[in-house]
Structures are given as C-alpha cells and as structure tokens.
C-alpha cells in the first residue's frame, strides 16, 4: 500500500464520516423542529425560544464542522510534507 493509496483511503473515510455527521446534524435539527412545532407559531409571536434553540444547534454544528475541516486540511498538508 503506497502513500497515494493510504491518502485516498483516508480521504474516502473522511468523506463518509462527514456525510454521516452532516446527516446527523440535520436529523437532530429536524427532530428539534418537530418537537417544538406545536409551539413554533406562538414562539414567533411571543418569544422565539424553540426557534432560537434550533438555530443555535445548527450554528454549533456547522462551527464544529468548520473547525474539523480546517484541522483536517492542516493535518493532511503536514502528512504530505512529511511523506514527500
């Protein structure tokens, strides 16, 4: 197994993990919306607690994905330099 094979395997695993992760985040957001859907109408008028919670969860998830993406790119860049 050469370096290119290892690299393609790692990137394939990473893509699969990211797909699962993004699906999980959106599923969580959807479940949260379903749970608060009964009160979403009143929340939009009175106080948007449920909607705020959902938006906060979405932002937290995307921030985590962004940090992981940056870390992963840095890590792969270092691996390429190290192996070359």
Short mmCIF file of C-alpha atoms in Angstrom, two decimals:
data_model
loop_
_atom_site.label_atom_id
_atom_site.label_comp_id
_atom_site.label_asym_id
_atom_site.label_seq_id
_atom_site.Cartn_x
_atom_site.Cartn_y
_atom_site.Cartn_z
CA UNK A 1 0.00 0.00 0.00
CA UNK A 2 1.69 3.17 -1.17
CA UNK A 3 1.28 6.67 0.19
CA UNK A 4 -1.25 7.56 -2.50
CA UNK A 5 -3.39 4.53 -1.58
CA UNK A 6 -3.31 5.45 2.09
CA UNK A 7 -4.20 9.06 1.25
CA UNK A 8 -7.15 8.08 -0.91
CA UNK A 9 -8.40 5.62 1.72
CA UNK A 10 -8.16 8.26 4.47
CA UNK A 11 -9.92 10.88 2.36
CA UNK A 12 -12.63 8.32 1.47
CA UNK A 13 -13.19 7.56 5.15
CA UNK A 14 -13.26 11.30 5.89
CA UNK A 15 -15.90 11.93 3.20
CA UNK A 16 -18.05 9.08 4.54
CA UNK A 17 -17.71 10.37 8.11
CA UNK A 18 -18.59 13.92 7.03
CA UNK A 19 -21.70 12.72 5.20
CA UNK A 20 -22.81 10.80 8.26
CA UNK A 21 -22.04 13.79 10.50
CA UNK A 22 -23.96 16.29 8.36
CA UNK A 23 -26.90 13.90 8.12
CA UNK A 24 -26.81 13.53 11.89
CA UNK A 25 -26.75 17.30 12.45
CA UNK A 26 -29.69 17.88 10.11
CA UNK A 27 -31.62 14.96 11.61
CA UNK A 28 -31.09 16.46 15.07
CA UNK A 29 -32.28 19.87 13.84
CA UNK A 30 -35.31 18.28 12.19
CA UNK A 31 -36.20 16.38 15.38
CA UNK A 32 -35.88 19.60 17.36
CA UNK A 33 -38.18 21.36 14.90
CA UNK A 34 -40.69 18.51 15.16
CA UNK A 35 -40.57 18.70 18.95
CA UNK A 36 -41.17 22.45 19.01
CA UNK A 37 -43.51 22.62 16.02
CA UNK A 38 -46.58 22.73 18.23
CA UNK A 39 -45.32 25.94 19.83
CA UNK A 40 -43.44 27.50 16.90
CA UNK A 41 -46.38 29.74 15.97
CA UNK A 42 -46.71 31.19 19.45
CA UNK A 43 -42.95 31.35 19.86
CA UNK A 44 -42.60 33.51 16.76
CA UNK A 45 -45.16 35.94 18.17
CA UNK A 46 -44.33 35.85 21.88
CA UNK A 47 -40.75 34.69 22.35
CA UNK A 48 -38.83 32.54 19.88
CA UNK A 49 -37.34 30.04 22.36
CA UNK A 50 -37.79 26.91 20.26
CA UNK A 51 -36.63 28.56 17.05
CA UNK A 52 -33.61 30.11 18.79
CA UNK A 53 -32.67 26.71 20.17
CA UNK A 54 -32.82 25.12 16.72
CA UNK A 55 -30.80 27.92 15.11
CA UNK A 56 -28.21 27.73 17.89
CA UNK A 57 -27.87 23.97 17.40
CA UNK A 58 -27.41 24.47 13.65
CA UNK A 59 -24.72 27.10 14.20
CA UNK A 60 -22.92 24.99 16.78
CA UNK A 61 -22.92 22.00 14.43
CA UNK A 62 -21.64 23.98 11.45
CA UNK A 63 -18.96 25.67 13.57
CA UNK A 64 -17.73 22.25 14.70
CA UNK A 65 -17.65 21.00 11.10
CA UNK A 66 -15.70 24.12 10.04
CA UNK A 67 -13.11 23.64 12.79
CA UNK A 68 -12.76 19.95 11.90
CA UNK A 69 -12.36 20.82 8.22
CA UNK A 70 -9.60 23.34 8.97
CA UNK A 71 -7.84 20.89 11.29
CA UNK A 72 -8.12 18.07 8.75
CA UNK A 73 -6.69 20.21 5.92
CA UNK A 74 -3.78 21.26 8.14
CA UNK A 75 -3.19 17.63 9.17
CA UNK A 76 -3.25 16.33 5.58
CA UNK A 77 -0.94 19.15 4.46
CA UNK A 78 1.56 18.14 7.17
CA UNK A 79 1.30 14.47 6.16
CA UNK A 80 2.02 15.34 2.53
CA UNK A 81 5.09 17.37 3.55
CA UNK A 82 6.25 14.64 5.93
CA UNK A 83 5.97 11.84 3.35
CA UNK A 84 7.48 13.78 0.44
#
